[in-house]
mmCIF file with all atom_site columns, C-alpha atoms in Angstrom:
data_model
loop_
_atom_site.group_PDB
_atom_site.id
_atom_site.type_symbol
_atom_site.label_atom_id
_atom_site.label_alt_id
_atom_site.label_comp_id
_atom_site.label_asym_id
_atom_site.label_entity_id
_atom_site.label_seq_id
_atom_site.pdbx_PDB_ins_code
_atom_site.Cartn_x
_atom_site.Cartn_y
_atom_site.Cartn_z
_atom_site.occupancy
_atom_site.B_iso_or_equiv
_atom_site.pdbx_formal_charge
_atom_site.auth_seq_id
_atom_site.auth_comp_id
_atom_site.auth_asym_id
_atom_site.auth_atom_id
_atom_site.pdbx_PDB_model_num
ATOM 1   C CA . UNK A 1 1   ? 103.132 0.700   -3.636  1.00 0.00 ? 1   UNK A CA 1
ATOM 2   C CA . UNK A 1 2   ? 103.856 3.961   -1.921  1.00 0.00 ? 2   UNK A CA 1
ATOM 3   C CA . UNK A 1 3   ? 105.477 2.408   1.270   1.00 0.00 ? 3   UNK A CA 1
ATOM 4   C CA . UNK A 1 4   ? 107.444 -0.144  -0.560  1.00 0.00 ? 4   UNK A CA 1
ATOM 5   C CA . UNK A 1 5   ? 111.401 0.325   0.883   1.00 0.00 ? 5   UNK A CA 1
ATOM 6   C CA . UNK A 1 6   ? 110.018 3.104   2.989   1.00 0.00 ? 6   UNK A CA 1
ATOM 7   C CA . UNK A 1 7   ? 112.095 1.914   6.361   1.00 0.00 ? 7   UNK A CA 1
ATOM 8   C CA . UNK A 1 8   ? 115.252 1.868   3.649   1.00 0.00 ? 8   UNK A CA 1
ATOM 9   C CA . UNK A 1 9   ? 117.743 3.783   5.134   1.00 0.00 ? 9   UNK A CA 1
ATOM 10  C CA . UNK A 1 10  ? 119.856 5.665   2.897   1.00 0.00 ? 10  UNK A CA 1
ATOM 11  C CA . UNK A 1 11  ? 123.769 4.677   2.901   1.00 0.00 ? 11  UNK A CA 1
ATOM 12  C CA . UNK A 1 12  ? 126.319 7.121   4.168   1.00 0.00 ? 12  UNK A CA 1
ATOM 13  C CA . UNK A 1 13  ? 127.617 9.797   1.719   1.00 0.00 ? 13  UNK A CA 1
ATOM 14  C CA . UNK A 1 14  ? 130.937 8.045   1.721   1.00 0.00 ? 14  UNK A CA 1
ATOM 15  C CA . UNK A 1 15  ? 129.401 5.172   0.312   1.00 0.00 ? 15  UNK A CA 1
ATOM 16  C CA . UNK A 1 16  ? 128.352 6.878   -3.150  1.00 0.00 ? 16  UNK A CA 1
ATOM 17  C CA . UNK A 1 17  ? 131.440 8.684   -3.147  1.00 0.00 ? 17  UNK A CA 1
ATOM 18  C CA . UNK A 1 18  ? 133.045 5.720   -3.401  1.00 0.00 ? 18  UNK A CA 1
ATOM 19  C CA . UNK A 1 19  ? 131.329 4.876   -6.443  1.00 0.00 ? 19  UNK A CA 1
ATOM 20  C CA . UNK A 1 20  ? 133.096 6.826   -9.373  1.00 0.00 ? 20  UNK A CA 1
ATOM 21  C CA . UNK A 1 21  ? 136.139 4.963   -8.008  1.00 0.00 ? 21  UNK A CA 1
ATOM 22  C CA . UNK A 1 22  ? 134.376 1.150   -8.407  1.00 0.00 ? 22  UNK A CA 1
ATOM 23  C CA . UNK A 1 23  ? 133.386 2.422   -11.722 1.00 0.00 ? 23  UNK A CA 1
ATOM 24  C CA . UNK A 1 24  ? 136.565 2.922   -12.448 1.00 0.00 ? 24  UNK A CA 1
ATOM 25  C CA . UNK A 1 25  ? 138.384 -0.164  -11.119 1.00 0.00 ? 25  UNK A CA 1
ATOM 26  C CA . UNK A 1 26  ? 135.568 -2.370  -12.709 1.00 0.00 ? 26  UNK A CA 1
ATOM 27  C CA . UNK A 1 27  ? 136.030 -1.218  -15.675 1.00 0.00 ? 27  UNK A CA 1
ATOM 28  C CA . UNK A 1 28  ? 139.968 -1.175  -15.680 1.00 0.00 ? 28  UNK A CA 1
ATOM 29  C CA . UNK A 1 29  ? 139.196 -4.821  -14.990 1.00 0.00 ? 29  UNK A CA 1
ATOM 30  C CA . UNK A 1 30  ? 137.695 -5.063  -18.764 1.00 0.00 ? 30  UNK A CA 1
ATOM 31  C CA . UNK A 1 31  ? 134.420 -5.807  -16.643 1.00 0.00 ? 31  UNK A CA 1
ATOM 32  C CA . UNK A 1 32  ? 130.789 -4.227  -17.580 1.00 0.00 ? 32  UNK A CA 1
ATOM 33  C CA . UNK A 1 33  ? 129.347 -1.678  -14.894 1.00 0.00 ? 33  UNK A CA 1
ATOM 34  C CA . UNK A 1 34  ? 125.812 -1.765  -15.973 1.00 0.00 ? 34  UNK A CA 1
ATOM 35  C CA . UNK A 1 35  ? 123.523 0.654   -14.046 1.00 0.00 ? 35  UNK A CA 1
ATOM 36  C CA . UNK A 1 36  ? 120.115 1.757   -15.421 1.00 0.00 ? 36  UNK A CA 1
ATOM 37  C CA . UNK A 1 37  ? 117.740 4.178   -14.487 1.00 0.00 ? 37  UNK A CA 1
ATOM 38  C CA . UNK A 1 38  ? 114.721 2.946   -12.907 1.00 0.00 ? 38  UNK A CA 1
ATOM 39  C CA . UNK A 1 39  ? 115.836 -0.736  -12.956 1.00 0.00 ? 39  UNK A CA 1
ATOM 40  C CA . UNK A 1 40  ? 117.045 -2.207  -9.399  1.00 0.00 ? 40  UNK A CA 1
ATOM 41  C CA . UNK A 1 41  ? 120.356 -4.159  -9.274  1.00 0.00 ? 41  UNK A CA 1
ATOM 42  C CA . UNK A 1 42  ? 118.723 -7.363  -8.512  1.00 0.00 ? 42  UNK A CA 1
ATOM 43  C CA . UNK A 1 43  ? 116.403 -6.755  -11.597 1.00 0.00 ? 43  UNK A CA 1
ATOM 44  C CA . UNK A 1 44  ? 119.167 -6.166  -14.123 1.00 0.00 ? 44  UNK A CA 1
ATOM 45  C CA . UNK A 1 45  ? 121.108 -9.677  -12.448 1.00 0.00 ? 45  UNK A CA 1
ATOM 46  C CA . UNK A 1 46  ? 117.858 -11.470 -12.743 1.00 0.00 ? 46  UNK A CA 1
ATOM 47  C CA . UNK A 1 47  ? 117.858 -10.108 -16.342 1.00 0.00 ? 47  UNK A CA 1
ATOM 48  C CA . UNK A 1 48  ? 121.034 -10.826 -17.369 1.00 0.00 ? 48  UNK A CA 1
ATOM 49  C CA . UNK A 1 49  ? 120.779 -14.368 -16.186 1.00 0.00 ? 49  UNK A CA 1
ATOM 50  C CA . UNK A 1 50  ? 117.367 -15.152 -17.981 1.00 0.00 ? 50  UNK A CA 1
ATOM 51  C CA . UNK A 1 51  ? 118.784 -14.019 -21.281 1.00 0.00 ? 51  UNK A CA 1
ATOM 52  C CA . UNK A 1 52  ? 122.561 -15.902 -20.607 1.00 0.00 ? 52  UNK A CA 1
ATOM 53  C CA . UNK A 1 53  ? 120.475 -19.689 -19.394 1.00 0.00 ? 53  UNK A CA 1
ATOM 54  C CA . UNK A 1 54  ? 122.963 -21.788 -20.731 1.00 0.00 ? 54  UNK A CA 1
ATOM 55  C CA . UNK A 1 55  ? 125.913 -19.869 -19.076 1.00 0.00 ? 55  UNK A CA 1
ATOM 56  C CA . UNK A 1 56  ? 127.559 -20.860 -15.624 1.00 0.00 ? 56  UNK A CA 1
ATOM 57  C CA . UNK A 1 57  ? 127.019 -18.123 -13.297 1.00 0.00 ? 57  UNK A CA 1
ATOM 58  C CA . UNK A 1 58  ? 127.355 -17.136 -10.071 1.00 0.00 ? 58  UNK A CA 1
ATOM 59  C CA . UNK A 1 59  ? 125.935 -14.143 -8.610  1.00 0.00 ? 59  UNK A CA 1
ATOM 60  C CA . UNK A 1 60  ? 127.716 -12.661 -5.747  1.00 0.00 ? 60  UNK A CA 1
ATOM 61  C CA . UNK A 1 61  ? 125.532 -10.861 -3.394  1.00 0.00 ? 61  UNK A CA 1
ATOM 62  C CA . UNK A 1 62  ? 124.347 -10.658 0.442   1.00 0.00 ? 62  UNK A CA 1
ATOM 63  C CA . UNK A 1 63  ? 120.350 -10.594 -0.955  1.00 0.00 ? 63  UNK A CA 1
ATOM 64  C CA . UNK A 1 64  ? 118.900 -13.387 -0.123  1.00 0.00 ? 64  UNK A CA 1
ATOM 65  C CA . UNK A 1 65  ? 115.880 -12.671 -2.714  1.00 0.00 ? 65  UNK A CA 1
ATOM 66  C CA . UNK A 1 66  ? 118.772 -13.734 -5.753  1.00 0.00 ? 66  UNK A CA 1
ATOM 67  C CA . UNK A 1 67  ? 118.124 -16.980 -4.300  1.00 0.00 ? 67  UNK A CA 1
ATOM 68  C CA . UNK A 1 68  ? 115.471 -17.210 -7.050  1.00 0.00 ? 68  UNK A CA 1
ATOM 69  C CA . UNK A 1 69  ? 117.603 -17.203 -9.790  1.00 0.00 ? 69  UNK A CA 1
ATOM 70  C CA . UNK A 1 70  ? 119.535 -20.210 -8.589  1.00 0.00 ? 70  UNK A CA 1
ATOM 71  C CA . UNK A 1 71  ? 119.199 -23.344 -11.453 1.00 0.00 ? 71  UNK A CA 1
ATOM 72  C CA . UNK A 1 72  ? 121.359 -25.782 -13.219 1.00 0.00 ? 72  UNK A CA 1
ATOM 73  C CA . UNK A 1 73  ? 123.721 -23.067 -14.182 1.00 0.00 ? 73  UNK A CA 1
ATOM 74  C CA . UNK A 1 74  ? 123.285 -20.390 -11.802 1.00 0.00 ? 74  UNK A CA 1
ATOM 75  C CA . UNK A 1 75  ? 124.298 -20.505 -8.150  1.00 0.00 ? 75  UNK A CA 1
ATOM 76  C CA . UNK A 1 76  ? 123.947 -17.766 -5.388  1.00 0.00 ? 76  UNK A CA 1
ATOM 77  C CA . UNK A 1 77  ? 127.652 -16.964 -3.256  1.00 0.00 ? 77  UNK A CA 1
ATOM 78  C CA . UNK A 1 78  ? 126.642 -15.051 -0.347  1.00 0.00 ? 78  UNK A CA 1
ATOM 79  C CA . UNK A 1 79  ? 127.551 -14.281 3.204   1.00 0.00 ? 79  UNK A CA 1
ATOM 80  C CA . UNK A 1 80  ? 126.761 -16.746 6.208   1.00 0.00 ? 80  UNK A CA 1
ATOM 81  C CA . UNK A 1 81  ? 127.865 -14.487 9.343   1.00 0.00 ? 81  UNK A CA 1
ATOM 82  C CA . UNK A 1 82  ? 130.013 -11.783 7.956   1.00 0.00 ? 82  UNK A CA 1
ATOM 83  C CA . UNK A 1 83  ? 132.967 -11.560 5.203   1.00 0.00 ? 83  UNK A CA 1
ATOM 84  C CA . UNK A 1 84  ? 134.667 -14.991 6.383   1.00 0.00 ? 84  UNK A CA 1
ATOM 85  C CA . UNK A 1 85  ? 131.524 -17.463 6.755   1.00 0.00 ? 85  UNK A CA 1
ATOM 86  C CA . UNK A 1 86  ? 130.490 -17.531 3.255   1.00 0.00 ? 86  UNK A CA 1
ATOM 87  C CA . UNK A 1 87  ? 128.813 -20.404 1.488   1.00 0.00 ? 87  UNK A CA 1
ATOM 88  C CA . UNK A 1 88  ? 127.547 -21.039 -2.484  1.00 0.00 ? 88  UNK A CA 1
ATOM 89  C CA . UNK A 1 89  ? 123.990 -21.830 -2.933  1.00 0.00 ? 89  UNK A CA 1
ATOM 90  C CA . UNK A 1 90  ? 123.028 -24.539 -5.703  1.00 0.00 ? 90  UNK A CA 1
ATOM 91  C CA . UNK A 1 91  ? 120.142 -26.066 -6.140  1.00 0.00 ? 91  UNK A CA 1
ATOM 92  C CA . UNK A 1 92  ? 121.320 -29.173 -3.836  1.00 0.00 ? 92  UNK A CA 1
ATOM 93  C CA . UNK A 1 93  ? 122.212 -26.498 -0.880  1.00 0.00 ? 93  UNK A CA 1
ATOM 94  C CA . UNK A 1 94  ? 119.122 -24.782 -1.273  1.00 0.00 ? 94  UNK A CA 1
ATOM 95  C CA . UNK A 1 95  ? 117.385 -27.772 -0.554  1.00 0.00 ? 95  UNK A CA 1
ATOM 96  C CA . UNK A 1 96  ? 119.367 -28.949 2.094   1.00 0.00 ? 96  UNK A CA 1
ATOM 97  C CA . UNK A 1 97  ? 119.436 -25.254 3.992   1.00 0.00 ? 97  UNK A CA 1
ATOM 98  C CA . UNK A 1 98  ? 116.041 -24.161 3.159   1.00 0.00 ? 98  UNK A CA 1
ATOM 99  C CA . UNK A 1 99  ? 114.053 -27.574 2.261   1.00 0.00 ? 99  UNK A CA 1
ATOM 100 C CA . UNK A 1 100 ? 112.652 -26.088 -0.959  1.00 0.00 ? 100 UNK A CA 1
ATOM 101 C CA . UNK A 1 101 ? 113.737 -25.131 -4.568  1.00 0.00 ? 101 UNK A CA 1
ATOM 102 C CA . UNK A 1 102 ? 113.753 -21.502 -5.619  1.00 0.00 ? 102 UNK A CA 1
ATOM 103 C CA . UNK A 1 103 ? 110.188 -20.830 -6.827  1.00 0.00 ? 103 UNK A CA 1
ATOM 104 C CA . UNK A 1 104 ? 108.685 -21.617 -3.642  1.00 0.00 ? 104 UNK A CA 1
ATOM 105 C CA . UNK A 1 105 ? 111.082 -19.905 -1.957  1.00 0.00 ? 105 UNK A CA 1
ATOM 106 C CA . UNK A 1 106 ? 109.873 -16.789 -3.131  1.00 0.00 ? 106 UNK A CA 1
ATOM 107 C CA . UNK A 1 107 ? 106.450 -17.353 -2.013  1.00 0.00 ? 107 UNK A CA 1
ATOM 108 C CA . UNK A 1 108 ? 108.097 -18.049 1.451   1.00 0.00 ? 108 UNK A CA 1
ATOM 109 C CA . UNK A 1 109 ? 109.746 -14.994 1.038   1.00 0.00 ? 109 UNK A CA 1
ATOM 110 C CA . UNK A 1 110 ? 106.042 -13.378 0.780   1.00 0.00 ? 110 UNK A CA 1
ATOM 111 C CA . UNK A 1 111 ? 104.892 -15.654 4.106   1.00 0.00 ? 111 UNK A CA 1
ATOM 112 C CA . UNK A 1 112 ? 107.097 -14.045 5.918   1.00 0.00 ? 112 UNK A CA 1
ATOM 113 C CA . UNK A 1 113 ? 107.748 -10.456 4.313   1.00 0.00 ? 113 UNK A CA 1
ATOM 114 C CA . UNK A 1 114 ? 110.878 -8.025  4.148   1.00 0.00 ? 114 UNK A CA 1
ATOM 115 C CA . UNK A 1 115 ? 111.443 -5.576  6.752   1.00 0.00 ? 115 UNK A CA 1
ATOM 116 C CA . UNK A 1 116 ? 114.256 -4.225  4.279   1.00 0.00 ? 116 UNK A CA 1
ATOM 117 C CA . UNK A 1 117 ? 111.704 -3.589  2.029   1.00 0.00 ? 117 UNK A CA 1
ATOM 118 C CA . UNK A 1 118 ? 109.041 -2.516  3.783   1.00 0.00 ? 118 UNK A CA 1
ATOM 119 C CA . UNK A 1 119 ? 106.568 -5.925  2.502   1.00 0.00 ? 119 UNK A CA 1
ATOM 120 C CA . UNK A 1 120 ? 104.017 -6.783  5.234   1.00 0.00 ? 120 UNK A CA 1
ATOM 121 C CA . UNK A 1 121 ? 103.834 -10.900 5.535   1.00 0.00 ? 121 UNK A CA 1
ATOM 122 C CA . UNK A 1 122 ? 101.185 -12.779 7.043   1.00 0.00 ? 122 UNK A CA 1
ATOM 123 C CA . UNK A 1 123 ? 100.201 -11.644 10.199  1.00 0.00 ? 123 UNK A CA 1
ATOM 124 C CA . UNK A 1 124 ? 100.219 -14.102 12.776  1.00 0.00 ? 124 UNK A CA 1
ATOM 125 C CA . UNK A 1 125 ? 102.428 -16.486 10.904  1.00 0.00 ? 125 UNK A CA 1
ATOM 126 C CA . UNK A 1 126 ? 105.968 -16.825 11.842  1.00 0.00 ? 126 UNK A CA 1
ATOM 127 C CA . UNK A 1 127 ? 109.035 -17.444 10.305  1.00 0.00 ? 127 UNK A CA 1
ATOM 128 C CA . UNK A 1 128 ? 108.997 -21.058 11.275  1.00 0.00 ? 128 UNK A CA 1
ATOM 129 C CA . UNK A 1 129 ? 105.790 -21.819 10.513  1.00 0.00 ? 129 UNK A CA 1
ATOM 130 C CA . UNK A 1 130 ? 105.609 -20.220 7.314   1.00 0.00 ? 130 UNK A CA 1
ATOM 131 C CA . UNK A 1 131 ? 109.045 -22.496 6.442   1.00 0.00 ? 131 UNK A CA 1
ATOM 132 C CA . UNK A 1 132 ? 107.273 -25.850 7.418   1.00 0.00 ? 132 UNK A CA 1
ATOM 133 C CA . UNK A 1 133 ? 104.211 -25.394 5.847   1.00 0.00 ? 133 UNK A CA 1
ATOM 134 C CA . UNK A 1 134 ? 105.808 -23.607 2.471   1.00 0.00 ? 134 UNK A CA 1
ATOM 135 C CA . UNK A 1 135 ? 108.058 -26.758 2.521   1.00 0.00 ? 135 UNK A CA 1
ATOM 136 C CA . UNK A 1 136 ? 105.018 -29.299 3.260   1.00 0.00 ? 136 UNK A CA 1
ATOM 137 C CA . UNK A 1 137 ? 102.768 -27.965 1.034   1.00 0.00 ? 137 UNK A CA 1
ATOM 138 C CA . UNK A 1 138 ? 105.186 -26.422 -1.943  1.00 0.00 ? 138 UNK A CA 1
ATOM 139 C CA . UNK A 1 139 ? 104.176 -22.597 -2.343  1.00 0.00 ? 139 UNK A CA 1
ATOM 140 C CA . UNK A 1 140 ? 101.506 -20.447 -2.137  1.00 0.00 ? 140 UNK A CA 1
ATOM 141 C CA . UNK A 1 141 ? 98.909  -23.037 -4.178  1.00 0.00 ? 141 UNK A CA 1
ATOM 142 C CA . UNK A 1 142 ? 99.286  -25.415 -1.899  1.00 0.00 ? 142 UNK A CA 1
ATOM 143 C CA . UNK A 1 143 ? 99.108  -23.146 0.850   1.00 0.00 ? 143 UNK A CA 1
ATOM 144 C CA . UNK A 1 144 ? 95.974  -21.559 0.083   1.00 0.00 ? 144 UNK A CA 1
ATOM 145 C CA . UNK A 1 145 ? 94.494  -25.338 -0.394  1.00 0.00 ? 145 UNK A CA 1
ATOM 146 C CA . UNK A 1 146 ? 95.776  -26.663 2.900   1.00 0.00 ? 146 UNK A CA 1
ATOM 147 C CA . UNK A 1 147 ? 94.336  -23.341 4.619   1.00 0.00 ? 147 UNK A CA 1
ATOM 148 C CA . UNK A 1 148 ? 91.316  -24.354 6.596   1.00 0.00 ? 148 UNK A CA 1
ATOM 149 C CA . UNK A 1 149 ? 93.534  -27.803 7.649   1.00 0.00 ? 149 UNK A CA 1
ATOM 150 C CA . UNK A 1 150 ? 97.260  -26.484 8.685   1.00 0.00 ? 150 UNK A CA 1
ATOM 151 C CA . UNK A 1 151 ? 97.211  -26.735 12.068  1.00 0.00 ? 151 UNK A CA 1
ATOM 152 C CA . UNK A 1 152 ? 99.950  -24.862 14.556  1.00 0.00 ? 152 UNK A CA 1
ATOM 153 C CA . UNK A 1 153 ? 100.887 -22.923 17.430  1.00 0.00 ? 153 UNK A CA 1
ATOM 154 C CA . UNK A 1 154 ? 97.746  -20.422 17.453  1.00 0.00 ? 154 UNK A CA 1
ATOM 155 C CA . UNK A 1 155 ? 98.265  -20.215 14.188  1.00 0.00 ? 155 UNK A CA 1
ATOM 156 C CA . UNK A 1 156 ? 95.599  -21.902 12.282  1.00 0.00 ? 156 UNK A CA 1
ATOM 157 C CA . UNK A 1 157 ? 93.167  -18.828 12.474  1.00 0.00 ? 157 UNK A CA 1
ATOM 158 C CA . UNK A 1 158 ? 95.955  -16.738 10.551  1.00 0.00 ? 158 UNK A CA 1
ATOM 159 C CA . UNK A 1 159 ? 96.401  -19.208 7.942   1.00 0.00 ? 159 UNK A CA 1
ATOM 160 C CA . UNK A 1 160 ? 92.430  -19.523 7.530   1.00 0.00 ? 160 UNK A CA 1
ATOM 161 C CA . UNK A 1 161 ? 92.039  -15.981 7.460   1.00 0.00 ? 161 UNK A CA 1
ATOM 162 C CA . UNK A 1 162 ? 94.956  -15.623 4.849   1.00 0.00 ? 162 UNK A CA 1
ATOM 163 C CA . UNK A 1 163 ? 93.209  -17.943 2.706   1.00 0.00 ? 163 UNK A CA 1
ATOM 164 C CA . UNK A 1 164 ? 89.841  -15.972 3.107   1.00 0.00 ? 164 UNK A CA 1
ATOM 165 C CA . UNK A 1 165 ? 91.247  -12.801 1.990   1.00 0.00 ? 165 UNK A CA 1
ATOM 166 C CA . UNK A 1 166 ? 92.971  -14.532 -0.665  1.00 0.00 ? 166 UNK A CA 1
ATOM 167 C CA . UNK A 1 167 ? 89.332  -15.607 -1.777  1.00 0.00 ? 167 UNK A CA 1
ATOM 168 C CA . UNK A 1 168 ? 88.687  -11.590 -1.495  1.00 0.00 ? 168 UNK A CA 1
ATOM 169 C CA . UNK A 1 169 ? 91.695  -10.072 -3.198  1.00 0.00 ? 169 UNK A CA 1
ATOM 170 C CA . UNK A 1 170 ? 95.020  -10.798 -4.598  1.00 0.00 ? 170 UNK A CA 1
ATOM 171 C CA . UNK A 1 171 ? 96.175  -11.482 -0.619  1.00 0.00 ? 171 UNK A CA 1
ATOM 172 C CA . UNK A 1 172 ? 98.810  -9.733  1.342   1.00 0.00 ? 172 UNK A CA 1
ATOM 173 C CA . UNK A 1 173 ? 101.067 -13.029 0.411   1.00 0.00 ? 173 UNK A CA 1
ATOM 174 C CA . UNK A 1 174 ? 100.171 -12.815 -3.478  1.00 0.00 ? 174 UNK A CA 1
ATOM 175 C CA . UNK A 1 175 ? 100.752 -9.236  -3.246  1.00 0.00 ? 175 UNK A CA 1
ATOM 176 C CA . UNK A 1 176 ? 104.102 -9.517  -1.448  1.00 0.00 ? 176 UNK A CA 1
ATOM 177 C CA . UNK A 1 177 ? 105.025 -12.283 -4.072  1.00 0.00 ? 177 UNK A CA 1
ATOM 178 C CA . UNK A 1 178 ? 104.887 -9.513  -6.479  1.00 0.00 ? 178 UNK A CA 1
ATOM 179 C CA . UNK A 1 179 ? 107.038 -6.520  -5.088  1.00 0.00 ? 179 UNK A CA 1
ATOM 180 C CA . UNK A 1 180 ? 109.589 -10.086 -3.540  1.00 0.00 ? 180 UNK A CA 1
ATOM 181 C CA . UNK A 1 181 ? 110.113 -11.597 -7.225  1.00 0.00 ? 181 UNK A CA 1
ATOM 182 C CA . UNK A 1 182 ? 112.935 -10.825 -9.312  1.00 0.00 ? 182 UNK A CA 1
ATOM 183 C CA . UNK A 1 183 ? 112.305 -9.163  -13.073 1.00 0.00 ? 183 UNK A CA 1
ATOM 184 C CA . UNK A 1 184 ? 113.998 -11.049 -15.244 1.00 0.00 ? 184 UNK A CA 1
ATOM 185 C CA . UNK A 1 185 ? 112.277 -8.912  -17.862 1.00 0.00 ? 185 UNK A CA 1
ATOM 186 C CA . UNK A 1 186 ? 114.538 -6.293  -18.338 1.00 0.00 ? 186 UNK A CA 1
ATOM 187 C CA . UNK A 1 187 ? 116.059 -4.678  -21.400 1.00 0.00 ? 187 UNK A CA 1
ATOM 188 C CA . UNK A 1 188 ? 118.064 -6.811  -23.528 1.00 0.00 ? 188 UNK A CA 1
ATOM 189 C CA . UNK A 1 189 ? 121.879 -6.843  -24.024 1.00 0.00 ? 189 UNK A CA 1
ATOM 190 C CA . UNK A 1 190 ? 123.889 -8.449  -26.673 1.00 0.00 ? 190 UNK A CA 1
#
């Protein structure tokens, strides 16, 4: 997908000349600094949790899309508003904030889209909606059952024409789903 982080804007040159020096202090730490070619960040966390399940982890990051990762033994610490509101995201939190476990967050995710990365969501289905509904009817299966029934501000036409064009091609949501998820299929360390 040609456009996919298009709107990314790249980070100041101090930023990466910073990053010899994090190297360095990660490593003097007797910590890994794993970067790969081709691989994103999130893909190589998502990766190194699938293959360490029974571990206790917690992934530090201000990327919401981790929030997939979160099970028994993995939980998400990430930012609130800024460096001093933070909070750690379990399984019981993410239910509480969002209403929803992890898988169908992701399809959520999709609803809705990623300006940050460029991924179109549905149009003419909001934020809000696409919560309710996504926590009503479970995910993107449900969803594209309920189609022709949700009912909302103006916004039943959207979700009826969502579930049409999922009847024509893999969907704008199904598509989104793909380029949202976290690989968890990356190379494998011992």
């Amino acid at each position: 997908y040609p456009a996919y982080k298009a709107n990314r804007v790249k980070g100041a040159d101090d930023l990466y000349a910073q990053m010899p020096h994090i190297r360095t202090f990660v490593e003097a730490l007797h910590q890994p600094f794993i970067e790969l070619e081709n691989y994103e960040a999130d893909d190589i966390i998502g990766t190194f949790v699938e293959q360490s399940k029974d571990l206790d982890t917690i992934i530090v990051t201000g990327d919401k899309d981790e929030f997939q990762l979160i099970d028994e033994h993995t939980r998400v610490y990430t930012m609130r508003k800024g460096f001093t509101d933070t909070v750690i995201y379990d399984l019981a939190a993410m239910r509480e904030r969002y209403g929803m476990t992890p898988t169908p967050f992701i399809d959520l995710k999709a609803l809705m889209g990623d300006s940050s990365d460029n991924i179109p969501g549905i149009e003419g289905v909001g934020d809000e909606p696409a919560m309710h509904h996504t926590q009503q009817y479970g995910g993107q299966g449900g969803l594209y059952g309920h189609a022709r029934t949700i009912r909302g501000t103006g916004g039943e036409v959207s979700w009826i024409a969502w579930s049409e064009r999922k009847e024509r091609t893999a969907g704008p949501a199904s598509w989104g789903r793909r380029w949202i998820g976290t690989s968890t299929g990356g190379p494998s360390w011992s």
